[in-house]
């Protein structure tokens, strides 16, 4: 059984991709709306929240945990892997493929403040973005507006931020929060058709499938 954790509906995009690759798998989607949003929580607080949620899912029989949240992953995944024996698959901003994709050598990263300021994201930028201008664009309230389905508010939020960067010749945007992937169409309309949007949903699903297949082979003694 696979357990997917996010602080709301953001991880539904990852769940959708996992179900395509593993239609036979049993999945529990844990929408932790009580602690929404993860992206503005102090790291120690997030550790406690995620420990509790993972322990609950393990009690339910979950054998693979998916942290379907960039903020939870960059702040807590290594800590949680030391705490639990079950495989934990996280999601990080798709910086590596964005660096390969850009033609203008200018990319933007839309994310929460915790992801934008994280050492994990800084490491990815150092590793893959040599010679590339990276514009970090954090949104404090965008995930909440998406969660509450306030379309006019979330489109206004994106449009206001993008106005400051639209003349920077950015051709690739990383959607570094799973909530943002749910409004991909609206973001594309704002930034225009020449700008490519990239996220990690499919990459995470493929990683989950590898772990799932490995566990199944081990269970069958092959």
CSV table of C-alpha atoms in Angstrom, one decimal:
chain,number,residue,atom,x,y,z
A,1,UNK,CA,0.0,0.0,0.0
A,2,UNK,CA,1.2,3.5,-0.9
A,3,UNK,CA,0.6,6.5,1.4
A,4,UNK,CA,0.6,10.0,-0.1
A,5,UNK,CA,1.0,13.0,2.3
A,6,UNK,CA,0.4,16.7,1.6
A,7,UNK,CA,-1.1,19.5,3.5
A,8,UNK,CA,-4.1,19.6,1.2
A,9,UNK,CA,-5.0,18.9,-2.4
A,10,UNK,CA,-1.6,19.7,-3.9
A,11,UNK,CA,-0.4,16.1,-4.1
A,12,UNK,CA,-3.4,15.0,-6.2
A,13,UNK,CA,-1.4,15.6,-9.3
A,14,UNK,CA,1.2,13.1,-8.2
A,15,UNK,CA,-1.5,10.7,-7.1
A,16,UNK,CA,-3.0,10.9,-10.6
A,17,UNK,CA,0.4,10.0,-12.2
A,18,UNK,CA,1.0,7.1,-9.8
A,19,UNK,CA,-2.5,5.7,-10.5
A,20,UNK,CA,-1.7,5.7,-14.2
A,21,UNK,CA,1.5,3.8,-13.7
A,22,UNK,CA,0.2,1.5,-10.9
A,23,UNK,CA,-3.5,1.1,-11.5
A,24,UNK,CA,-3.5,-2.0,-9.3
A,25,UNK,CA,-1.9,-0.4,-6.2
A,26,UNK,CA,-3.9,0.5,-3.1
A,27,UNK,CA,-3.3,4.2,-2.3
A,28,UNK,CA,-4.2,6.3,0.8
A,29,UNK,CA,-4.2,10.0,0.2
A,30,UNK,CA,-3.6,11.9,3.5
A,31,UNK,CA,-4.7,15.5,3.0
A,32,UNK,CA,-3.5,17.1,6.2
A,33,UNK,CA,-5.7,20.1,6.0
A,34,UNK,CA,-5.5,20.6,9.7
A,35,UNK,CA,-1.9,21.6,9.3
A,36,UNK,CA,-2.2,23.5,6.0
A,37,UNK,CA,0.0,25.0,4.7
A,38,UNK,CA,3.3,23.1,5.2
A,39,UNK,CA,5.2,25.8,3.3
A,40,UNK,CA,5.2,28.4,6.0
A,41,UNK,CA,5.9,26.1,9.0
A,42,UNK,CA,9.1,26.1,11.0
A,43,UNK,CA,11.2,23.0,10.2
A,44,UNK,CA,11.0,21.5,13.7
A,45,UNK,CA,7.2,21.9,13.7
A,46,UNK,CA,7.1,20.2,10.3
A,47,UNK,CA,9.2,17.3,11.6
A,48,UNK,CA,6.7,16.6,14.4
A,49,UNK,CA,3.7,16.8,12.1
A,50,UNK,CA,5.2,14.5,9.5
A,51,UNK,CA,6.4,12.0,12.0
A,52,UNK,CA,2.9,11.7,13.4
A,53,UNK,CA,1.4,11.4,9.9
A,54,UNK,CA,3.8,8.8,8.7
A,55,UNK,CA,3.4,6.7,11.9
A,56,UNK,CA,-0.4,6.8,11.4
A,57,UNK,CA,-0.1,5.6,7.8
A,58,UNK,CA,2.3,2.8,8.7
A,59,UNK,CA,-0.2,1.6,11.3
A,60,UNK,CA,-2.7,1.4,8.4
A,61,UNK,CA,-0.4,-0.9,6.5
A,62,UNK,CA,1.3,1.6,4.2
A,63,UNK,CA,4.7,0.3,2.9
A,64,UNK,CA,5.8,3.3,0.8
A,65,UNK,CA,5.4,6.9,1.8
A,66,UNK,CA,5.2,9.7,-0.7
A,67,UNK,CA,5.9,13.2,0.5
A,68,UNK,CA,3.9,15.0,-2.2
A,69,UNK,CA,5.1,18.4,-1.1
A,70,UNK,CA,8.3,20.2,-2.0
A,71,UNK,CA,8.4,22.1,1.3
A,72,UNK,CA,8.0,18.9,3.4
A,73,UNK,CA,10.7,17.1,1.3
A,74,UNK,CA,13.4,19.8,1.3
A,75,UNK,CA,12.9,20.4,5.0
A,76,UNK,CA,12.3,17.0,6.4
A,77,UNK,CA,12.9,14.0,4.1
A,78,UNK,CA,16.4,13.1,5.3
A,79,UNK,CA,15.3,13.4,8.9
A,80,UNK,CA,12.3,11.2,8.3
A,81,UNK,CA,14.4,8.5,6.5
A,82,UNK,CA,16.5,8.2,9.6
A,83,UNK,CA,13.4,7.8,11.7
A,84,UNK,CA,11.5,5.2,9.6
A,85,UNK,CA,12.4,2.0,7.8
A,86,UNK,CA,9.8,2.3,5.1
A,87,UNK,CA,10.9,3.9,1.8
A,88,UNK,CA,10.1,7.6,1.6
A,89,UNK,CA,9.9,9.2,-1.8
A,90,UNK,CA,10.0,13.0,-1.9
A,91,UNK,CA,9.5,15.7,-4.5
A,92,UNK,CA,12.0,18.5,-5.2
A,93,UNK,CA,11.7,21.3,-7.8
A,94,UNK,CA,12.5,20.1,-11.4
A,95,UNK,CA,15.6,22.2,-11.6
A,96,UNK,CA,17.8,19.7,-13.4
A,97,UNK,CA,15.4,19.1,-16.4
A,98,UNK,CA,14.7,22.9,-16.5
A,99,UNK,CA,18.4,23.6,-16.8
A,100,UNK,CA,18.6,21.2,-19.8
A,101,UNK,CA,15.4,22.6,-21.4
A,102,UNK,CA,16.2,26.4,-21.3
A,103,UNK,CA,17.4,28.0,-24.5
A,104,UNK,CA,17.8,31.5,-23.1
A,105,UNK,CA,19.7,30.3,-20.1
A,106,UNK,CA,17.2,32.0,-17.8
A,107,UNK,CA,14.8,30.0,-15.6
A,108,UNK,CA,12.4,30.9,-12.8
A,109,UNK,CA,11.3,28.8,-9.8
A,110,UNK,CA,7.9,29.3,-8.4
A,111,UNK,CA,7.8,27.9,-4.9
A,112,UNK,CA,6.9,28.5,-1.2
A,113,UNK,CA,9.3,30.5,1.0
A,114,UNK,CA,10.5,27.4,2.8
A,115,UNK,CA,11.5,25.7,-0.5
A,116,UNK,CA,13.0,28.9,-1.9
A,117,UNK,CA,15.3,29.4,1.1
A,118,UNK,CA,16.1,25.7,1.5
A,119,UNK,CA,19.6,24.3,1.3
A,120,UNK,CA,18.2,21.5,-0.9
A,121,UNK,CA,17.1,24.0,-3.6
A,122,UNK,CA,20.4,25.9,-3.4
A,123,UNK,CA,22.3,22.7,-3.9
A,124,UNK,CA,20.3,21.8,-7.0
A,125,UNK,CA,20.9,25.3,-8.4
A,126,UNK,CA,24.7,25.0,-7.8
A,127,UNK,CA,24.8,21.5,-9.2
A,128,UNK,CA,22.8,22.0,-12.4
A,129,UNK,CA,22.6,25.7,-13.2
A,130,UNK,CA,26.1,26.8,-14.0
A,131,UNK,CA,25.9,29.6,-16.6
A,132,UNK,CA,22.2,29.9,-16.1
A,133,UNK,CA,20.4,32.9,-14.5
A,134,UNK,CA,17.9,31.6,-11.9
A,135,UNK,CA,15.1,33.8,-10.6
A,136,UNK,CA,13.7,32.5,-7.4
A,137,UNK,CA,10.1,33.7,-7.0
A,138,UNK,CA,8.5,32.7,-3.7
A,139,UNK,CA,4.7,32.9,-3.1
A,140,UNK,CA,3.6,33.1,0.5
A,141,UNK,CA,-0.2,32.7,0.0
A,142,UNK,CA,-0.6,31.1,-3.5
A,143,UNK,CA,-1.0,27.6,-2.2
A,144,UNK,CA,-3.7,28.7,0.2
A,145,UNK,CA,-5.6,30.6,-2.5
A,146,UNK,CA,-5.5,27.4,-4.7
A,147,UNK,CA,-6.6,25.3,-1.8
A,148,UNK,CA,-9.6,27.6,-1.3
A,149,UNK,CA,-10.3,27.6,-5.1
A,150,UNK,CA,-10.2,31.4,-5.2
A,151,UNK,CA,-9.4,31.7,-8.9
A,152,UNK,CA,-9.5,35.5,-9.3
A,153,UNK,CA,-7.2,35.8,-6.3
A,154,UNK,CA,-4.6,33.2,-7.3
A,155,UNK,CA,-4.5,34.5,-10.9
A,156,UNK,CA,-4.0,38.0,-9.6
A,157,UNK,CA,-1.2,36.8,-7.3
A,158,UNK,CA,0.7,35.1,-10.1
A,159,UNK,CA,0.1,38.0,-12.5
A,160,UNK,CA,1.4,40.6,-10.0
A,161,UNK,CA,4.6,38.6,-9.4
A,162,UNK,CA,5.2,37.8,-13.1
A,163,UNK,CA,5.0,41.5,-14.0
A,164,UNK,CA,8.3,42.0,-12.3
A,165,UNK,CA,10.0,39.3,-14.3
A,166,UNK,CA,8.3,39.1,-17.7
A,167,UNK,CA,11.1,41.2,-19.4
A,168,UNK,CA,13.9,39.0,-18.1
A,169,UNK,CA,13.8,36.7,-21.2
A,170,UNK,CA,12.8,33.7,-19.0
A,171,UNK,CA,11.8,30.7,-21.1
A,172,UNK,CA,11.3,28.0,-18.5
A,173,UNK,CA,9.5,28.0,-15.2
A,174,UNK,CA,9.8,25.3,-12.5
A,175,UNK,CA,6.6,24.8,-10.6
A,176,UNK,CA,8.2,24.0,-7.3
A,177,UNK,CA,5.1,23.4,-5.2
A,178,UNK,CA,2.6,20.6,-6.0
A,179,UNK,CA,-0.3,23.0,-5.5
A,180,UNK,CA,0.9,25.1,-8.4
A,181,UNK,CA,0.6,22.2,-10.8
A,182,UNK,CA,-3.1,22.2,-10.2
A,183,UNK,CA,-3.3,25.7,-11.9
A,184,UNK,CA,-0.9,25.0,-14.7
A,185,UNK,CA,-3.3,26.1,-17.3
A,186,UNK,CA,-4.0,29.5,-15.6
A,187,UNK,CA,-0.2,30.1,-15.1
A,188,UNK,CA,0.4,29.3,-18.8
A,189,UNK,CA,-2.2,31.8,-19.8
A,190,UNK,CA,-0.5,34.5,-17.7
A,191,UNK,CA,3.2,33.8,-18.7
A,192,UNK,CA,2.4,33.2,-22.4
A,193,UNK,CA,2.8,30.2,-24.8
A,194,UNK,CA,6.6,30.7,-25.3
A,195,UNK,CA,7.4,30.0,-21.7
A,196,UNK,CA,7.6,26.3,-20.8
A,197,UNK,CA,6.3,25.0,-17.4
A,198,UNK,CA,7.9,22.0,-15.8
A,199,UNK,CA,7.0,20.0,-12.7
A,200,UNK,CA,8.1,16.8,-10.9
A,201,UNK,CA,4.8,14.9,-10.8
A,202,UNK,CA,5.7,12.3,-13.4
A,203,UNK,CA,9.3,11.9,-12.2
A,204,UNK,CA,8.0,11.2,-8.7
A,205,UNK,CA,5.4,8.7,-9.9
A,206,UNK,CA,8.2,6.8,-11.9
A,207,UNK,CA,10.3,6.7,-8.7
A,208,UNK,CA,7.4,5.3,-6.7
A,209,UNK,CA,6.8,2.6,-9.4
A,210,UNK,CA,10.5,1.5,-9.1
A,211,UNK,CA,10.2,1.2,-5.3
A,212,UNK,CA,6.9,-0.6,-5.6
A,213,UNK,CA,8.1,-3.1,-8.1
A,214,UNK,CA,11.2,-3.8,-6.0
A,215,UNK,CA,9.2,-4.4,-2.9
A,216,UNK,CA,6.8,-6.7,-4.8
A,217,UNK,CA,9.7,-8.7,-6.2
A,218,UNK,CA,11.3,-9.1,-2.7
A,219,UNK,CA,7.9,-10.2,-1.4
A,220,UNK,CA,7.6,-12.9,-4.1
A,221,UNK,CA,11.2,-14.0,-3.4
A,222,UNK,CA,12.6,-13.1,-6.8
